[in-house]
């Protein structure tokens, strides 16, 4: 489980504390960049450009990315500043797949679709992800319903089945491998809009 640092008092100078600078240097070295260049790339690519970013928010983001071994330079993880002064760490579907497939106990997954009136390719009612672990006798299953998940946004209008598959996979991955404190983009939008609330344990709940 990721330990997400609690944001401190915002710093207007955006100067890293020693421990923050060390983490930036460690991550920068992984991508063959110096610390200053790496920081500038992150500020210009993983945060919205219309919102100010504090050093504490940047350090919190780096801590989560480093904890889960996700590459921010290829958008496996990015972030939104939250209304409370922290960050909402967002993991793309590619990032979720990376975390699951490199887990040593991962043993494959599959999907089951429920169609209205049993007509394959018709109206999709729900989707179930079945995820298997090498160290578990029984697989972990998670079902998501289109009626509960679908939103009035372009991705859901254009690719409802794909979006539901992503939601189903992500939730099942959380249950199977204990992934918490990170969110998908759809959840982040719901959090910012007030539809969801982040609990103290890093889980999301409906308001």
mmCIF file of C-alpha atoms in Angstrom:
data_model
loop_
_atom_site.group_PDB
_atom_site.id
_atom_site.type_symbol
_atom_site.label_atom_id
_atom_site.label_comp_id
_atom_site.label_asym_id
_atom_site.label_seq_id
_atom_site.Cartn_x
_atom_site.Cartn_y
_atom_site.Cartn_z
ATOM 1 C CA UNK A 1 0.000 0.000 0.000
ATOM 2 C CA UNK A 2 1.356 3.416 -0.925
ATOM 3 C CA UNK A 3 2.138 5.845 1.855
ATOM 4 C CA UNK A 4 1.000 9.230 0.553
ATOM 5 C CA UNK A 5 2.682 12.109 2.401
ATOM 6 C CA UNK A 6 0.339 14.624 4.009
ATOM 7 C CA UNK A 7 0.754 17.995 2.238
ATOM 8 C CA UNK A 8 2.514 20.621 4.341
ATOM 9 C CA UNK A 9 2.208 24.398 4.191
ATOM 10 C CA UNK A 10 2.482 25.437 0.511
ATOM 11 C CA UNK A 11 5.848 26.791 -0.596
ATOM 12 C CA UNK A 12 5.727 29.761 -2.958
ATOM 13 C CA UNK A 13 9.384 29.418 -3.959
ATOM 14 C CA UNK A 14 8.982 25.786 -5.037
ATOM 15 C CA UNK A 15 12.324 24.905 -3.471
ATOM 16 C CA UNK A 16 12.704 21.269 -2.384
ATOM 17 C CA UNK A 17 13.522 20.263 1.175
ATOM 18 C CA UNK A 18 16.545 17.923 1.425
ATOM 19 C CA UNK A 19 14.455 14.721 1.541
ATOM 20 C CA UNK A 20 12.291 15.952 -1.357
ATOM 21 C CA UNK A 21 15.374 16.806 -3.397
ATOM 22 C CA UNK A 22 16.813 13.338 -2.742
ATOM 23 C CA UNK A 23 13.678 11.628 -4.061
ATOM 24 C CA UNK A 24 13.705 13.819 -7.165
ATOM 25 C CA UNK A 25 17.371 12.954 -7.760
ATOM 26 C CA UNK A 26 16.681 9.223 -7.343
ATOM 27 C CA UNK A 27 13.805 9.300 -9.825
ATOM 28 C CA UNK A 28 15.695 11.574 -12.227
ATOM 29 C CA UNK A 29 18.601 9.118 -12.286
ATOM 30 C CA UNK A 30 16.229 6.303 -13.217
ATOM 31 C CA UNK A 31 15.295 8.237 -16.367
ATOM 32 C CA UNK A 32 18.827 9.529 -17.016
ATOM 33 C CA UNK A 33 17.973 13.173 -16.294
ATOM 34 C CA UNK A 34 19.392 15.641 -13.789
ATOM 35 C CA UNK A 35 17.148 16.688 -10.929
ATOM 36 C CA UNK A 36 16.343 20.148 -12.248
ATOM 37 C CA UNK A 37 15.442 18.913 -15.730
ATOM 38 C CA UNK A 38 13.309 16.104 -14.295
ATOM 39 C CA UNK A 39 11.432 18.538 -12.045
ATOM 40 C CA UNK A 40 10.721 20.866 -14.966
ATOM 41 C CA UNK A 41 9.472 17.993 -17.133
ATOM 42 C CA UNK A 42 7.108 16.856 -14.379
ATOM 43 C CA UNK A 43 5.745 20.360 -13.807
ATOM 44 C CA UNK A 44 5.053 20.776 -17.528
ATOM 45 C CA UNK A 45 3.626 17.316 -18.260
ATOM 46 C CA UNK A 46 1.974 15.659 -15.262
ATOM 47 C CA UNK A 47 0.092 18.596 -13.722
ATOM 48 C CA UNK A 48 -2.546 20.866 -15.317
ATOM 49 C CA UNK A 49 -0.879 23.998 -16.639
ATOM 50 C CA UNK A 50 -3.646 26.313 -15.421
ATOM 51 C CA UNK A 51 -3.123 25.512 -11.720
ATOM 52 C CA UNK A 52 -0.202 26.454 -9.438
ATOM 53 C CA UNK A 53 1.811 23.526 -8.049
ATOM 54 C CA UNK A 54 3.628 23.556 -4.716
ATOM 55 C CA UNK A 55 6.827 21.685 -3.964
ATOM 56 C CA UNK A 56 4.873 19.610 -1.458
ATOM 57 C CA UNK A 57 2.414 18.523 -4.138
ATOM 58 C CA UNK A 58 5.265 17.621 -6.472
ATOM 59 C CA UNK A 59 7.022 15.642 -3.723
ATOM 60 C CA UNK A 60 3.794 13.821 -2.860
ATOM 61 C CA UNK A 61 3.315 12.895 -6.501
ATOM 62 C CA UNK A 62 6.889 11.605 -6.790
ATOM 63 C CA UNK A 63 6.452 9.512 -3.640
ATOM 64 C CA UNK A 64 3.400 7.749 -5.109
ATOM 65 C CA UNK A 65 4.987 7.255 -8.537
ATOM 66 C CA UNK A 66 8.141 5.847 -6.946
ATOM 67 C CA UNK A 67 6.187 3.599 -4.548
ATOM 68 C CA UNK A 68 4.339 1.937 -7.419
ATOM 69 C CA UNK A 69 7.204 2.087 -9.921
ATOM 70 C CA UNK A 70 5.171 4.046 -12.485
ATOM 71 C CA UNK A 71 6.761 6.175 -15.210
ATOM 72 C CA UNK A 72 5.332 9.720 -15.310
ATOM 73 C CA UNK A 73 7.233 10.514 -18.515
ATOM 74 C CA UNK A 74 5.011 8.142 -20.522
ATOM 75 C CA UNK A 75 1.864 9.119 -18.599
ATOM 76 C CA UNK A 76 1.511 5.919 -16.614
ATOM 77 C CA UNK A 77 0.783 8.315 -13.753
ATOM 78 C CA UNK A 78 -0.092 12.014 -13.574
ATOM 79 C CA UNK A 79 -1.888 14.251 -11.073
ATOM 80 C CA UNK A 80 -4.439 16.946 -10.357
ATOM 81 C CA UNK A 81 -3.967 19.372 -7.437
ATOM 82 C CA UNK A 82 -6.851 18.742 -5.036
ATOM 83 C CA UNK A 83 -9.103 21.384 -3.485
ATOM 84 C CA UNK A 84 -7.572 20.677 -0.064
ATOM 85 C CA UNK A 85 -3.983 21.428 -1.115
ATOM 86 C CA UNK A 86 -2.859 17.861 -1.771
ATOM 87 C CA UNK A 87 -2.883 15.892 -5.012
ATOM 88 C CA UNK A 88 -5.069 13.306 -6.686
ATOM 89 C CA UNK A 89 -2.645 10.736 -8.175
ATOM 90 C CA UNK A 90 -4.131 9.430 -11.415
ATOM 91 C CA UNK A 91 -2.967 6.190 -13.013
ATOM 92 C CA UNK A 92 -3.779 5.570 -16.671
ATOM 93 C CA UNK A 93 -5.075 2.168 -17.759
ATOM 94 C CA UNK A 94 -1.573 1.427 -19.085
ATOM 95 C CA UNK A 95 -0.211 2.069 -15.589
ATOM 96 C CA UNK A 96 -2.752 -0.262 -13.983
ATOM 97 C CA UNK A 97 -1.911 -2.998 -16.490
ATOM 98 C CA UNK A 98 1.815 -2.502 -15.819
ATOM 99 C CA UNK A 99 1.359 -2.887 -12.057
ATOM 100 C CA UNK A 100 -0.789 -5.995 -12.391
ATOM 101 C CA UNK A 101 1.262 -7.830 -14.999
ATOM 102 C CA UNK A 102 4.584 -7.373 -13.229
ATOM 103 C CA UNK A 103 3.245 -8.556 -9.873
ATOM 104 C CA UNK A 104 4.962 -11.889 -9.092
ATOM 105 C CA UNK A 105 1.667 -13.547 -8.123
ATOM 106 C CA UNK A 106 -0.294 -12.442 -11.201
ATOM 107 C CA UNK A 107 -1.641 -15.449 -13.097
ATOM 108 C CA UNK A 108 -3.862 -13.980 -15.794
ATOM 109 C CA UNK A 109 -7.331 -12.459 -16.013
ATOM 110 C CA UNK A 110 -10.469 -12.701 -18.126
ATOM 111 C CA UNK A 111 -13.810 -10.927 -18.602
ATOM 112 C CA UNK A 112 -17.418 -12.094 -18.648
ATOM 113 C CA UNK A 113 -20.065 -9.904 -20.314
ATOM 114 C CA UNK A 114 -23.763 -9.769 -19.489
ATOM 115 C CA UNK A 115 -25.866 -8.703 -22.469
ATOM 116 C CA UNK A 116 -29.522 -7.636 -22.440
ATOM 117 C CA UNK A 117 -31.719 -10.572 -23.517
ATOM 118 C CA UNK A 118 -28.524 -12.569 -24.038
ATOM 119 C CA UNK A 119 -27.819 -10.852 -27.370
ATOM 120 C CA UNK A 120 -24.030 -10.624 -27.748
ATOM 121 C CA UNK A 121 -23.019 -7.211 -29.080
ATOM 122 C CA UNK A 122 -26.324 -5.647 -28.028
ATOM 123 C CA UNK A 123 -26.921 -3.609 -24.895
ATOM 124 C CA UNK A 124 -24.227 -4.318 -22.318
ATOM 125 C CA UNK A 125 -25.625 -4.612 -18.791
ATOM 126 C CA UNK A 126 -22.540 -5.510 -16.787
ATOM 127 C CA UNK A 127 -19.011 -6.854 -16.991
ATOM 128 C CA UNK A 128 -17.107 -9.101 -14.611
ATOM 129 C CA UNK A 129 -13.326 -9.258 -14.361
ATOM 130 C CA UNK A 130 -11.850 -12.517 -13.090
ATOM 131 C CA UNK A 131 -8.272 -12.132 -11.870
ATOM 132 C CA UNK A 132 -6.103 -15.068 -10.822
ATOM 133 C CA UNK A 133 -3.181 -15.185 -8.400
ATOM 134 C CA UNK A 134 -0.621 -17.983 -8.167
ATOM 135 C CA UNK A 135 -0.881 -18.030 -4.386
ATOM 136 C CA UNK A 136 -4.709 -18.167 -4.177
ATOM 137 C CA UNK A 137 -6.937 -21.191 -4.641
ATOM 138 C CA UNK A 138 -9.865 -19.140 -5.921
ATOM 139 C CA UNK A 139 -9.783 -16.183 -8.341
ATOM 140 C CA UNK A 140 -10.851 -12.665 -7.386
ATOM 141 C CA UNK A 141 -13.958 -11.431 -9.197
ATOM 142 C CA UNK A 142 -15.423 -7.964 -9.596
ATOM 143 C CA UNK A 143 -18.598 -6.932 -11.425
ATOM 144 C CA UNK A 144 -19.374 -3.411 -12.611
ATOM 145 C CA UNK A 145 -22.756 -2.317 -13.993
ATOM 146 C CA UNK A 146 -23.097 0.028 -16.944
ATOM 147 C CA UNK A 147 -26.037 1.833 -15.359
ATOM 148 C CA UNK A 148 -23.941 2.740 -12.301
ATOM 149 C CA UNK A 149 -20.698 3.634 -14.087
ATOM 150 C CA UNK A 150 -21.687 5.388 -17.310
ATOM 151 C CA UNK A 151 -21.283 9.156 -17.363
ATOM 152 C CA UNK A 152 -22.327 11.888 -19.781
ATOM 153 C CA UNK A 153 -18.782 12.376 -21.097
ATOM 154 C CA UNK A 154 -17.268 11.836 -24.540
ATOM 155 C CA UNK A 155 -15.285 8.676 -23.631
ATOM 156 C CA UNK A 156 -18.377 7.006 -22.165
ATOM 157 C CA UNK A 157 -20.487 8.049 -25.168
ATOM 158 C CA UNK A 158 -17.942 6.843 -27.736
ATOM 159 C CA UNK A 159 -16.562 3.707 -26.046
ATOM 160 C CA UNK A 160 -18.952 2.554 -23.293
ATOM 161 C CA UNK A 161 -17.858 -1.100 -23.409
ATOM 162 C CA UNK A 162 -14.153 -0.201 -23.290
ATOM 163 C CA UNK A 163 -14.678 2.229 -20.419
ATOM 164 C CA UNK A 164 -16.629 -0.351 -18.425
ATOM 165 C CA UNK A 165 -13.895 -2.932 -19.069
ATOM 166 C CA UNK A 166 -11.281 -0.499 -17.731
ATOM 167 C CA UNK A 167 -13.356 0.245 -14.616
ATOM 168 C CA UNK A 168 -13.895 -3.457 -14.017
ATOM 169 C CA UNK A 169 -10.200 -4.314 -14.430
ATOM 170 C CA UNK A 170 -9.047 -1.507 -12.139
ATOM 171 C CA UNK A 171 -11.431 -2.392 -9.326
ATOM 172 C CA UNK A 172 -10.536 -6.062 -9.553
ATOM 173 C CA UNK A 173 -6.818 -5.178 -9.483
ATOM 174 C CA UNK A 174 -7.375 -3.222 -6.266
ATOM 175 C CA UNK A 175 -9.011 -6.211 -4.610
ATOM 176 C CA UNK A 176 -6.496 -8.726 -5.927
ATOM 177 C CA UNK A 177 -3.283 -6.829 -5.167
ATOM 178 C CA UNK A 178 -4.169 -4.248 -2.506
ATOM 179 C CA UNK A 179 -3.587 -1.183 -4.698
ATOM 180 C CA UNK A 180 -4.828 1.930 -2.913
ATOM 181 C CA UNK A 181 -4.304 5.685 -2.795
ATOM 182 C CA UNK A 182 -4.352 5.946 -6.602
ATOM 183 C CA UNK A 183 -7.236 6.599 -8.948
ATOM 184 C CA UNK A 184 -8.231 6.387 -12.579
ATOM 185 C CA UNK A 185 -9.022 9.555 -14.528
ATOM 186 C CA UNK A 186 -12.767 8.978 -14.387
ATOM 187 C CA UNK A 187 -12.630 8.732 -10.573
ATOM 188 C CA UNK A 188 -10.483 11.864 -10.343
ATOM 189 C CA UNK A 189 -13.058 13.838 -12.309
ATOM 190 C CA UNK A 190 -15.813 12.571 -10.009
ATOM 191 C CA UNK A 191 -13.755 13.547 -6.946
ATOM 192 C CA UNK A 192 -13.156 17.072 -8.265
ATOM 193 C CA UNK A 193 -16.843 17.399 -9.132
ATOM 194 C CA UNK A 194 -17.845 16.277 -5.642
ATOM 195 C CA UNK A 195 -19.493 12.998 -6.669
ATOM 196 C CA UNK A 196 -16.905 10.930 -4.782
ATOM 197 C CA UNK A 197 -14.953 11.463 -1.561
ATOM 198 C CA UNK A 198 -11.547 10.044 -0.682
ATOM 199 C CA UNK A 199 -11.517 8.314 2.700
ATOM 200 C CA UNK A 200 -8.648 8.331 5.203
ATOM 201 C CA UNK A 201 -7.691 4.833 4.002
ATOM 202 C CA UNK A 202 -7.340 6.000 0.398
ATOM 203 C CA UNK A 203 -10.590 4.430 -0.810
ATOM 204 C CA UNK A 204 -13.274 6.375 -2.656
ATOM 205 C CA UNK A 205 -16.896 6.602 -1.574
ATOM 206 C CA UNK A 206 -20.015 8.183 -3.043
ATOM 207 C CA UNK A 207 -21.050 11.429 -1.416
#
